[in-house]
Short mmCIF file of C-alpha atoms in Angstrom, two decimals:
data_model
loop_
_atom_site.label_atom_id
_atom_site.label_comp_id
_atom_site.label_asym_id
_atom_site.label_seq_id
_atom_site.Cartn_x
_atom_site.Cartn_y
_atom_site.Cartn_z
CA UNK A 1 -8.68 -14.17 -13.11
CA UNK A 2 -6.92 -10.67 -12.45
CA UNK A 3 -4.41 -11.98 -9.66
CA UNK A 4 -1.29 -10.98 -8.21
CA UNK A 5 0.80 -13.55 -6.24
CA UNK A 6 3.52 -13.46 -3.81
CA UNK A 7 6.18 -16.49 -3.22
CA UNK A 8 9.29 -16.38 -1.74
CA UNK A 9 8.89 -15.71 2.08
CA UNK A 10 10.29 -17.96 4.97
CA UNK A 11 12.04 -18.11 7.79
CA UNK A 12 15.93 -16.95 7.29
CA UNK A 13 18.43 -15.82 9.22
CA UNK A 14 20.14 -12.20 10.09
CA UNK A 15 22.91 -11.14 7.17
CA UNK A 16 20.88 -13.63 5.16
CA UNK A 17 19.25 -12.92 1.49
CA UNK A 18 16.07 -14.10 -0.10
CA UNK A 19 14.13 -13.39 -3.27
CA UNK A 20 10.61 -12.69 -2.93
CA UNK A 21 8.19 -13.14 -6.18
CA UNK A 22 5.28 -11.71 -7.96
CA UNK A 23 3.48 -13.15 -10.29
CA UNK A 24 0.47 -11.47 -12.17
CA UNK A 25 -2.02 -12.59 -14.64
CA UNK A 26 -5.20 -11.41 -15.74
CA UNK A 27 -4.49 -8.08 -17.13
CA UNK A 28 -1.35 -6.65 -19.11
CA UNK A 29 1.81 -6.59 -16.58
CA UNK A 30 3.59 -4.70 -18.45
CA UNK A 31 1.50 -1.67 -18.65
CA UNK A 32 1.43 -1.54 -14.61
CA UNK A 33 4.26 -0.10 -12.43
CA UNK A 34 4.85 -2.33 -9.59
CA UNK A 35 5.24 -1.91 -5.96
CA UNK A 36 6.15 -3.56 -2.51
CA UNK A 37 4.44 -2.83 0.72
CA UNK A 38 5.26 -4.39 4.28
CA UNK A 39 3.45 -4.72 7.26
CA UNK A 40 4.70 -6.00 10.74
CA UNK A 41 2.03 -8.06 11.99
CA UNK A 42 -0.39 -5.49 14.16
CA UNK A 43 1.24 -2.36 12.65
CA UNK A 44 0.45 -0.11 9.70
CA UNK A 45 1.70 0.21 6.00
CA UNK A 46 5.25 0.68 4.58
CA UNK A 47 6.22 1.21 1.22
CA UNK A 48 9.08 -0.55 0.73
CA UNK A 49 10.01 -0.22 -3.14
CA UNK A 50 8.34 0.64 -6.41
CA UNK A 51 9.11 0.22 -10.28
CA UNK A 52 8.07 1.53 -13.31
CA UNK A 53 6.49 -0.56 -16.16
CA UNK A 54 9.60 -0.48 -18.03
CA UNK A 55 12.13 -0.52 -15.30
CA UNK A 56 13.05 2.79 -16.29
CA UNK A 57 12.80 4.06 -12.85
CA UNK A 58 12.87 2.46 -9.24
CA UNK A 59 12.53 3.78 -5.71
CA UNK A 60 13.28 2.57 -2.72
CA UNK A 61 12.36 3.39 1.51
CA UNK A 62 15.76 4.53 2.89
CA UNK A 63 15.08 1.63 5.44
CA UNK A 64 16.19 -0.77 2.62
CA UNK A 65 18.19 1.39 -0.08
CA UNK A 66 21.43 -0.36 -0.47
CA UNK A 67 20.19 -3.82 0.74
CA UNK A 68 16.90 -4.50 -1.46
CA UNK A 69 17.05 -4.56 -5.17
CA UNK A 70 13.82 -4.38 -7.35
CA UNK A 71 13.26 -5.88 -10.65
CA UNK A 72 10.97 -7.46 -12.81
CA UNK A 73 10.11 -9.26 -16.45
CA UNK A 74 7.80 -8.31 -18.56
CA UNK A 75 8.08 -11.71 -20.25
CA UNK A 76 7.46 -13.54 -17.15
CA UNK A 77 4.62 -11.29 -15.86
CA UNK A 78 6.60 -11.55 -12.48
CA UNK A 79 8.15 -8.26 -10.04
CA UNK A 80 11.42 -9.67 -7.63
CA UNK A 81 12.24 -8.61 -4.85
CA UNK A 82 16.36 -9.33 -3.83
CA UNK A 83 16.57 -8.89 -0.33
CA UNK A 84 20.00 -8.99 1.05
CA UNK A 85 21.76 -8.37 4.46
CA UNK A 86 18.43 -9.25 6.64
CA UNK A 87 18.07 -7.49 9.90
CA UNK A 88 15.49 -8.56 12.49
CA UNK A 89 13.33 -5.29 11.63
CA UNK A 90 13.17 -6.72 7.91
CA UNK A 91 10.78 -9.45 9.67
CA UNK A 92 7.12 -8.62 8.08
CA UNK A 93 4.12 -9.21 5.72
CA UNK A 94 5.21 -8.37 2.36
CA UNK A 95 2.83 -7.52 0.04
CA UNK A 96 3.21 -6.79 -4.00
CA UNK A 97 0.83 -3.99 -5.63
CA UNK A 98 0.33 -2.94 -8.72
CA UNK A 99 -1.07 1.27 -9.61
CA UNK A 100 -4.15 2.07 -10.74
CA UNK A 101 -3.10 3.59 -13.89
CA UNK A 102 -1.24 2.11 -16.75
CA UNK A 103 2.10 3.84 -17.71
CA UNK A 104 2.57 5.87 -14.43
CA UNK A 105 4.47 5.85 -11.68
CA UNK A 106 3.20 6.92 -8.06
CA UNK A 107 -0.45 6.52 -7.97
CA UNK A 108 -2.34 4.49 -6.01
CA UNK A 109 -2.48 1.09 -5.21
CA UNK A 110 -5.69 -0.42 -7.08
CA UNK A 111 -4.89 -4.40 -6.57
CA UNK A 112 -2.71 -6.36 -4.12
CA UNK A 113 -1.89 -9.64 -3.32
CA UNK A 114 -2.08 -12.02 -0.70
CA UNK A 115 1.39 -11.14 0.74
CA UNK A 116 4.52 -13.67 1.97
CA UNK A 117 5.89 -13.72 5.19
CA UNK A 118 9.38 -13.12 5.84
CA UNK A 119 10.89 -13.59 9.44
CA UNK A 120 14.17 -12.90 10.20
CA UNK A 121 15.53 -15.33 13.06
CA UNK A 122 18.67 -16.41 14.24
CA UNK B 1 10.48 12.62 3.36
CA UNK B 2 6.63 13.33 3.04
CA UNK B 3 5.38 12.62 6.87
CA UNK B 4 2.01 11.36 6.66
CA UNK B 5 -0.17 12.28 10.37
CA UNK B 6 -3.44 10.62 10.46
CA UNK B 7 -5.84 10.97 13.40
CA UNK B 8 -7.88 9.52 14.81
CA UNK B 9 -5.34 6.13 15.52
CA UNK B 10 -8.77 4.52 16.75
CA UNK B 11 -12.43 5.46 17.04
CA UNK B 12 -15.78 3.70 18.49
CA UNK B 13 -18.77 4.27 16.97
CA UNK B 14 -22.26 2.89 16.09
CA UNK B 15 -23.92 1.48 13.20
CA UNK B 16 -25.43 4.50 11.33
CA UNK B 17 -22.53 7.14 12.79
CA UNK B 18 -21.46 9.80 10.65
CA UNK B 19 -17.37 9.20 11.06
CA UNK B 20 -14.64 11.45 9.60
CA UNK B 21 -10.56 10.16 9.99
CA UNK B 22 -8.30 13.15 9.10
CA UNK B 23 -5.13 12.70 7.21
CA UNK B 24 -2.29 15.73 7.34
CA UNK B 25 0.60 15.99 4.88
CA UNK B 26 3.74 17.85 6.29
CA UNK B 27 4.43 19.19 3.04
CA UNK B 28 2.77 20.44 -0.14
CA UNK B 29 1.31 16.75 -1.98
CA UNK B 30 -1.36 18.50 -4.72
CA UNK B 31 -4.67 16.24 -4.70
CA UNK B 32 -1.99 12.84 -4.07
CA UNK B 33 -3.57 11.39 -1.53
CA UNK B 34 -5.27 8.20 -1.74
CA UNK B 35 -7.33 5.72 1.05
CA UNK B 36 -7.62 2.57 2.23
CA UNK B 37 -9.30 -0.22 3.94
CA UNK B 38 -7.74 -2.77 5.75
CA UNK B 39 -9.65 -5.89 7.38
CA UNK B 40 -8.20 -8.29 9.79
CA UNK B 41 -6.29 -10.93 7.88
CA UNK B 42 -6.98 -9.19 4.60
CA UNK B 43 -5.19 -7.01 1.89
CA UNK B 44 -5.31 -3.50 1.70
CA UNK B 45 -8.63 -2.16 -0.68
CA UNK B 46 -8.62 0.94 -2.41
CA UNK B 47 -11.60 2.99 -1.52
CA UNK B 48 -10.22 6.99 -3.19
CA UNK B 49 -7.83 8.05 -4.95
CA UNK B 50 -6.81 11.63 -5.71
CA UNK B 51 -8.21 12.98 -3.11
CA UNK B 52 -11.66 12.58 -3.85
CA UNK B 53 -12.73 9.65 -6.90
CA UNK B 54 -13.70 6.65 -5.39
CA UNK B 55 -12.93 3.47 -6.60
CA UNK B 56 -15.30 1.65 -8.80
CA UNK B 57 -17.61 -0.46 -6.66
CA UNK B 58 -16.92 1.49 -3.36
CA UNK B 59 -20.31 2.19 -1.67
CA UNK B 60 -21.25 6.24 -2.08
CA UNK B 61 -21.28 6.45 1.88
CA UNK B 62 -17.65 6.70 1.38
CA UNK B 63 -16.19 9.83 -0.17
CA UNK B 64 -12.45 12.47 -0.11
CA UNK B 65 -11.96 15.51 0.73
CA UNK B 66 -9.32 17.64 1.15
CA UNK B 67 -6.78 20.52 -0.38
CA UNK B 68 -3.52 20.10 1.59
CA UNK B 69 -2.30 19.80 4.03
CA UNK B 70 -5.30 18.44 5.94
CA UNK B 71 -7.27 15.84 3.97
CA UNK B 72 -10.59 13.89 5.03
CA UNK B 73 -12.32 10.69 4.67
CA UNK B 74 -15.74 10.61 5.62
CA UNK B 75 -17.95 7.67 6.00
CA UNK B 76 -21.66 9.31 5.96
CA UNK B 77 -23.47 5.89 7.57
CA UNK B 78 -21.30 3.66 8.97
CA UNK B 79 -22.33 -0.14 8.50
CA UNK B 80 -21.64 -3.28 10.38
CA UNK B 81 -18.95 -3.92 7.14
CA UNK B 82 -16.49 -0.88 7.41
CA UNK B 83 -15.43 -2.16 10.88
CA UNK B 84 -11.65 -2.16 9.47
CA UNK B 85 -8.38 -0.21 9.60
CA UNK B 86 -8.29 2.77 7.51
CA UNK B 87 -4.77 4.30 5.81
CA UNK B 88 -4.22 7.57 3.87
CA UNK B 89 -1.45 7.14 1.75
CA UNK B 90 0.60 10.19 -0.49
CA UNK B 91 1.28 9.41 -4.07
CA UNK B 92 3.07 12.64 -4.88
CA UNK B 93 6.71 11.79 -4.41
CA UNK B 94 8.87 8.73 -2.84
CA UNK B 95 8.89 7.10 -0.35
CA UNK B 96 5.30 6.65 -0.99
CA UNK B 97 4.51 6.97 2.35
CA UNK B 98 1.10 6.10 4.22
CA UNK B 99 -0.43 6.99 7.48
CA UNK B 100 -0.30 5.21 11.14
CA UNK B 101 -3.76 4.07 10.35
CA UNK B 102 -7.15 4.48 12.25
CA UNK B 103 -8.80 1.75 13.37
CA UNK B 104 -12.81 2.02 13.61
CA UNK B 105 -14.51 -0.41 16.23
CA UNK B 106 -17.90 -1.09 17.06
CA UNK B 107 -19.38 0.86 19.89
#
């Protein structure tokens, strides 16, 4: 089954870290740049970081550049998320994506998961 | 940063309704912009990208248009299923950033 799944999320508290996972099967991962999306409950879309299918090249929202760190392995199938320094506004639905095209970066989102919820509570 | 101004942020109409949701880019992003559909509780679904290809297995009553800054998606006949949250989204540079959304209700 072509799948992407999300782990990782919880309950943690400001200043805190936590590693989010995603974990694909079904097609070939490593084809597939990867992406993160968020979404406070009620409110729209955010992009939060993105990464190419060889980790040549990663982006990130300037409302986590310096805290979040993107990575992934091929070998696993899996994209990580490092999130470090958590602020209250870090508190969402985050969701893992992978493009529509194989070997690109910045294209659409053709398949996402479930998502993991991270709150971020003293 | 690409700014991504979508309007409406909410619309009623009926079953049947013709309904366009209007997506404006405040800078120059080619044909990058894609769409989706958002249901309560649910993932994000890719209905176009590029502008104007729809996704395989989107309905035809769906369908893009657009040539910057002002972009369109049009639903010709709306039915009871594409009650949902729609979100243009610009794949032409990072931040990859999306619209506020529009959600469509039932009148």
């Amino acid at each position: 089954e072509v799948q992407l799944v999300e782990s990782g999320g919880g309950l943690v508290q400001p200043g805190r870290s936590l590693r989010l996972s995603c974990t694909a099967s079904g097609f070939t991962f490593d084809d597939y740049a990867m992406h993160w999306v968020r979404q406070v409950p009620g409110q729209g879309l955010e992009w939060v970081s993105g990464i190419s299918w060889n980790s040549g090249s990663i982006g990130y929202a300037d409302s986590v550049k310096g805290r979040f760190t993107l990575s992934r392995d091929n070998a696993k199938n899996s994209v990580y998320l490092h999130m470090t320094s958590l602020r209250a506004e870090d508190t969402a639905l985050y969701y893992c994506a992978r493009e529509r095209q194989q070997l690109a970066l910045y294209d659409a989102f053709h398949m996402w998961g479930q998502g993991t919820m991270v709150t971020v509570s003293s | 940063d690409i700014q991504m101004t979508q309007s409406p942020s909410s619309l009623s109409a009926s079953v049947g309704d013709r309904v366009t949701i209007t997506c404006r880019a405040s800078q120059s992003i080619s044909i990058h912009l894609n769409w989706y559909q958002q249901k309560p509780g649910k993932a994000p679904k890719l209905l176009i990208h590029g502008t104007s290809s729809l996704e395989s297995g989107v309905p035809s009553r769906f369908s893009g248009s657009g040539s910057g800054p002002d972009f369109t998606l049009t639903i010709s006949s709306l039915q009871p299923e594409d009650f949902a949250t729609y979100y243009c989204q610009q794949s032409y540079n990072p931040p990859l950033t999306f619209g506020g959304g529009t959600k469509v209700e039932i009148k």
